[in-house]
Short mmCIF file of C-alpha atoms and ligand atoms in Angstrom, two decimals:
data_model
loop_
_atom_site.label_atom_id
_atom_site.label_comp_id
_atom_site.label_asym_id
_atom_site.label_seq_id
_atom_site.Cartn_x
_atom_site.Cartn_y
_atom_site.Cartn_z
CA UNK A 1 4.03 14.60 5.80
CA UNK A 2 0.65 14.21 7.48
CA UNK A 3 -2.56 15.84 6.23
CA UNK A 4 -2.60 18.01 9.30
CA UNK A 5 0.80 19.57 8.69
CA UNK A 6 -0.07 20.03 5.03
CA UNK A 7 -3.16 22.04 5.91
CA UNK A 8 -1.17 24.09 8.43
CA UNK A 9 1.39 24.77 5.68
CA UNK A 10 -1.43 25.97 3.43
CA UNK A 11 -2.81 28.17 6.16
CA UNK A 12 0.56 29.77 6.87
CA UNK A 13 1.16 30.33 3.17
CA UNK A 14 -2.23 31.99 2.79
CA UNK A 15 -1.83 34.19 5.87
CA UNK A 16 1.71 35.20 4.91
CA UNK A 17 0.47 36.13 1.42
CA UNK A 18 -2.25 38.34 2.89
CA UNK A 19 0.25 40.07 5.16
CA UNK A 20 2.65 40.57 2.24
CA UNK A 21 -0.23 42.12 0.25
CA UNK A 22 -0.89 44.55 3.09
CA UNK A 23 2.81 45.37 3.39
CA UNK A 24 2.95 46.01 -0.37
CA UNK A 25 -0.09 48.30 -0.22
CA UNK A 26 1.38 50.25 2.72
CA UNK A 27 4.67 50.59 0.83
CA UNK A 28 2.86 52.01 -2.21
CA UNK A 29 0.93 54.44 0.01
CA UNK A 30 4.14 55.57 1.72
CA UNK A 31 6.21 55.72 -1.46
CA UNK A 32 8.60 53.12 -0.10
CA UNK A 33 10.06 49.95 -1.50
CA UNK A 34 9.46 46.50 0.01
CA UNK A 35 13.23 45.96 -0.05
CA UNK A 36 13.64 48.59 2.67
CA UNK A 37 11.70 46.36 5.05
CA UNK A 38 12.48 43.17 6.92
CA UNK A 39 9.60 41.05 8.12
CA UNK A 40 10.29 39.40 11.46
CA UNK A 41 7.67 36.70 12.05
CA UNK A 42 6.99 36.50 15.78
CA UNK A 43 6.55 32.79 16.43
CA UNK A 44 6.14 32.82 20.24
CA UNK A 45 3.82 30.09 21.53
CA UNK A 46 3.88 28.36 18.11
CA UNK A 47 5.87 25.18 17.47
CA UNK A 48 9.18 24.73 15.69
CA UNK A 49 7.29 23.04 12.83
CA UNK A 50 5.60 26.40 12.10
CA UNK A 51 8.99 28.14 12.08
CA UNK A 52 10.22 25.48 9.65
CA UNK A 53 7.21 26.05 7.39
CA UNK A 54 7.76 29.80 7.41
CA UNK A 55 11.45 29.34 6.62
CA UNK A 56 10.48 27.13 3.68
CA UNK A 57 8.17 29.95 2.52
CA UNK A 58 11.13 32.33 2.48
CA UNK A 59 10.80 34.01 5.88
CA UNK A 60 14.36 35.03 6.81
CA UNK A 61 13.83 36.41 10.32
CA UNK A 62 11.79 35.15 13.26
CA UNK A 63 11.24 36.50 16.76
CA UNK A 64 10.69 35.03 20.20
CA UNK A 65 10.03 36.71 23.53
CA UNK A 66 10.86 34.08 26.13
CA UNK A 67 13.79 32.05 27.28
CA UNK A 68 13.89 29.00 27.39
CA UNK A 69 11.05 28.64 24.86
CA UNK A 70 13.20 30.41 22.29
CA UNK A 71 16.22 28.17 22.95
CA UNK A 72 14.29 24.90 22.90
CA UNK A 73 12.52 25.83 19.65
CA UNK A 74 15.81 26.74 18.03
CA UNK A 75 17.30 23.37 18.97
CA UNK A 76 14.27 21.56 17.62
CA UNK A 77 14.35 23.60 14.44
CA UNK A 78 17.78 22.20 13.61
CA UNK A 79 16.07 18.82 13.22
CA UNK A 80 12.87 19.84 11.42
CA UNK A 81 14.14 22.52 9.03
CA UNK A 82 13.45 21.25 5.50
CA UNK A 83 16.42 20.70 3.22
CA UNK A 84 17.17 23.80 1.17
CA UNK A 85 15.56 26.19 3.66
CA UNK A 86 17.89 28.61 5.43
CA UNK A 87 17.96 28.77 9.21
CA UNK A 88 16.12 32.05 9.93
CA UNK A 89 17.85 34.69 12.01
CA UNK A 90 16.49 34.76 15.55
CA UNK A 91 15.44 38.06 17.14
CA UNK A 92 14.83 38.09 20.87
CA UNK A 93 12.10 40.69 21.44
CA UNK A 94 10.93 40.13 25.02
CA UNK A 95 11.70 41.40 28.45
CA UNK A 96 14.99 39.87 29.55
CA UNK A 97 16.31 39.34 33.06
CA UNK A 98 19.98 40.13 33.45
CA UNK A 99 20.71 36.64 34.77
CA UNK A 100 19.23 35.03 31.63
CA UNK A 101 21.12 37.25 29.21
CA UNK A 102 24.16 34.98 29.08
CA UNK A 103 22.04 32.08 27.88
CA UNK A 104 20.17 34.15 25.30
CA UNK A 105 23.54 35.36 24.00
CA UNK A 106 24.31 31.77 22.97
CA UNK A 107 21.58 31.55 20.36
CA UNK A 108 20.00 34.94 19.54
CA UNK A 109 21.28 36.77 16.46
CA UNK A 110 19.60 40.03 17.44
CA UNK A 111 18.36 41.21 20.83
CA UNK A 112 15.78 43.95 20.23
CA UNK A 113 14.84 44.57 23.86
CA UNK A 114 17.93 46.10 25.46
CA UNK A 115 16.75 48.91 27.72
CA UNK A 116 19.37 49.20 30.46
CA UNK A 117 23.10 49.18 30.98
CA UNK A 118 23.21 46.13 33.23
CA UNK A 119 21.46 44.03 30.60
CA UNK A 120 23.81 45.28 27.88
CA UNK A 121 26.86 44.38 29.99
CA UNK A 122 25.48 40.96 30.75
CA UNK A 123 24.75 40.26 27.07
CA UNK A 124 28.23 41.45 26.18
CA UNK A 125 29.82 39.01 28.65
CA UNK A 126 27.61 36.21 27.32
CA UNK A 127 28.47 36.98 23.71
CA UNK A 128 32.17 37.03 24.51
CA UNK A 129 31.96 33.74 26.38
CA UNK A 130 30.12 32.17 23.43
CA UNK A 131 32.53 33.79 20.96
CA UNK A 132 29.61 35.35 19.14
CA UNK A 133 28.63 38.82 18.02
CA UNK A 134 25.08 39.89 18.77
CA UNK A 135 23.21 42.72 17.12
CA UNK A 136 21.46 44.93 19.62
CA UNK A 137 18.57 47.37 19.43
CA UNK A 138 17.74 49.83 22.17
CA UNK A 139 14.10 49.43 23.16
CA UNK A 140 12.46 52.79 23.72
CA UNK A 141 9.31 53.38 25.78
CA UNK A 142 7.01 56.27 24.98
CA UNK A 143 4.86 56.01 28.12
CA UNK A 144 1.11 55.71 27.73
CA UNK A 145 -1.53 54.00 29.84
CA UNK A 146 0.48 50.85 30.46
CA UNK A 147 3.35 52.69 32.15
CA UNK A 148 6.16 50.76 33.80
CA UNK A 149 6.70 48.63 30.74
CA UNK A 150 9.98 47.65 29.20
CA UNK A 151 12.00 50.27 27.40
CA UNK A 152 14.41 53.11 28.04
CA UNK A 153 13.12 56.67 28.11
CA UNK A 154 13.96 58.66 24.98
CA UNK A 155 16.42 60.84 26.92
CA UNK A 156 18.35 57.76 28.09
CA UNK A 157 18.91 56.38 24.59
CA UNK A 158 22.08 58.24 23.50
CA UNK A 159 24.17 57.29 26.56
CA UNK A 160 22.94 53.70 26.52
CA UNK A 161 23.66 53.44 22.79
CA UNK A 162 27.16 54.88 23.19
CA UNK A 163 27.96 52.27 25.83
CA UNK A 164 26.55 49.40 23.77
CA UNK A 165 28.67 50.53 20.84
CA UNK A 166 31.79 50.18 23.02
CA UNK A 167 30.97 46.80 24.55
CA UNK A 168 32.75 43.75 23.10
CA UNK A 169 30.55 41.15 21.47
CA UNK A 170 27.72 43.60 20.76
CA UNK A 171 26.94 45.53 17.60
CA UNK A 172 24.63 48.52 17.99
CA UNK A 173 22.09 48.28 15.15
CA UNK A 174 19.30 50.71 16.05
CA UNK A 175 16.09 51.19 17.98
CA UNK A 176 12.85 49.38 18.70
CA UNK A 177 9.52 50.22 20.28
CA UNK A 178 6.13 48.73 21.10
CA UNK A 179 3.49 51.41 20.62
CA UNK A 180 1.90 52.27 23.98
CA UNK A 181 -1.64 51.05 24.61
CA UNK A 182 -4.30 53.68 24.15
CA UNK A 183 -2.08 56.11 22.28
CA UNK A 184 -1.79 56.93 18.59
CA UNK A 185 1.01 54.67 17.30
CA UNK A 186 1.91 57.19 14.59
CA UNK A 187 3.38 59.67 17.06
CA UNK A 188 5.47 56.97 18.78
CA UNK A 189 6.75 55.62 15.47
CA UNK A 190 7.58 59.11 14.23
CA UNK A 191 9.44 59.85 17.45
CA UNK A 192 11.31 56.53 17.22
CA UNK A 193 12.38 57.30 13.66
CA UNK A 194 13.75 60.68 14.81
CA UNK A 195 15.68 59.03 17.64
CA UNK A 196 17.07 56.53 15.14
CA UNK A 197 18.12 59.31 12.80
CA UNK A 198 19.97 61.12 15.58
CA UNK A 199 21.67 57.87 16.60
CA UNK A 200 23.01 57.34 13.08
CA UNK A 201 24.93 60.62 13.22
CA UNK A 202 27.31 58.99 15.71
CA UNK A 203 26.68 55.34 14.80
CA UNK A 204 26.08 55.02 11.05
CA UNK A 205 25.53 51.25 11.26
CA UNK A 206 22.60 51.71 13.66
CA UNK A 207 20.14 51.78 10.79
CA UNK A 208 17.35 49.54 12.12
CA UNK A 209 14.03 51.01 13.21
CA UNK A 210 11.91 48.15 14.55
CA UNK A 211 8.27 49.20 14.86
CA UNK A 212 4.91 47.80 13.92
CA UNK A 213 3.05 44.66 14.95
CA UNK A 214 -0.09 42.99 13.56
CA UNK A 215 -2.33 45.90 14.56
CA UNK A 216 -0.19 48.81 13.41
CA UNK A 217 2.40 47.77 10.83
CA UNK A 218 0.95 49.92 8.03
CA UNK A 219 1.36 52.97 10.31
CA UNK A 220 4.93 51.88 11.07
CA UNK A 221 5.71 51.62 7.34
CA UNK A 222 4.36 55.14 6.85
CA UNK A 223 6.68 56.42 9.58
CA UNK A 224 10.01 54.94 8.61
CA UNK A 225 10.16 51.46 10.14
CA UNK A 226 12.74 49.11 8.65
CA UNK A 227 11.71 46.01 10.62
CA UNK A 228 8.16 44.78 11.26
CA UNK A 229 7.43 42.29 14.05
CA UNK A 230 4.30 40.44 13.03
CA UNK A 231 2.89 37.51 14.97
CA UNK A 232 -0.88 36.94 15.04
CA UNK A 233 -1.59 38.05 11.48
CA UNK A 234 0.69 35.32 10.19
CA UNK A 235 0.38 32.54 12.75
CA UNK A 236 -3.09 33.11 14.22
CA UNK A 237 -4.41 34.29 17.56
CA UNK A 238 -2.38 33.09 20.52
CA UNK A 239 -3.98 31.55 23.60
CA UNK A 240 -4.58 34.18 26.31
CA UNK A 241 -1.87 35.00 28.89
CA UNK A 242 0.99 34.26 26.53
C1 PLP B 1 4.18 39.37 20.46
C2 PLP B 1 5.02 40.52 20.03
C3 PLP B 1 4.91 41.04 18.73
C4 PLP B 1 3.91 40.53 17.72
O1 PLP B 1 2.63 40.96 18.07
P1 PLP B 1 1.37 40.53 17.16
O2 PLP B 1 0.29 41.39 17.70
O3 PLP B 1 1.15 39.09 17.39
O4 PLP B 1 1.71 40.83 15.76
C5 PLP B 1 5.76 42.08 18.39
N1 PLP B 1 6.66 42.58 19.26
C6 PLP B 1 6.79 42.11 20.51
C7 PLP B 1 7.80 42.72 21.41
C8 PLP B 1 5.98 41.07 20.93
O5 PLP B 1 6.11 40.60 22.18
#
């Protein structure tokens, strides 16, 4: 191992420790246990070697937002994953075109960004063709200044979820949101948790509430998130326009 990768390992270890400290503090403040939470390290724009380092540090779940970057990194990871480290589960968290869904279905373990029926159907066909089962979250949009973003409206969630639950190759696991720009994330996260609760009345296995990124994960922990998607705080600032 070169000096450079050693120092990057050290940096990732240090940053991950700091994030875990903040998660622990937010858990104490919210009266929750760390075991209720899954950290999904968002590794977009960063190389497979970083994913390998995080896996060696015990990170079990990673996230990507673009195909084919996600696919290529996964293939490379097979070669660079250190012995003894488990292959992390891959969450696809980005906007997804219907015509790419079949390819994403070949390698993603979870697709967090399903916001329309056509995409769900396409993923289902892809999962069936690949003889895989994919966990799916319904991405919900709570409006805000950056309108027109990805995500189903809250009122659309029950019907979309019911359909996903019926589609072969897909397993409905819950809901996800990105807090709108310029709005208080607490109200979005609270609303998301309520939508998730309602969903579980009909779909008990849909117990994932994915909320919280580098800037707002403590708020998400306070409002019932089960999955945190943290990129920059662990890996560092990304270059602009990524
Ligand atoms: C990039 C991204 C994240 C992580 O954001 P950070 O600010 O880097 O923590 C989380 N969720 C989605 C959907 C993303 O695209």
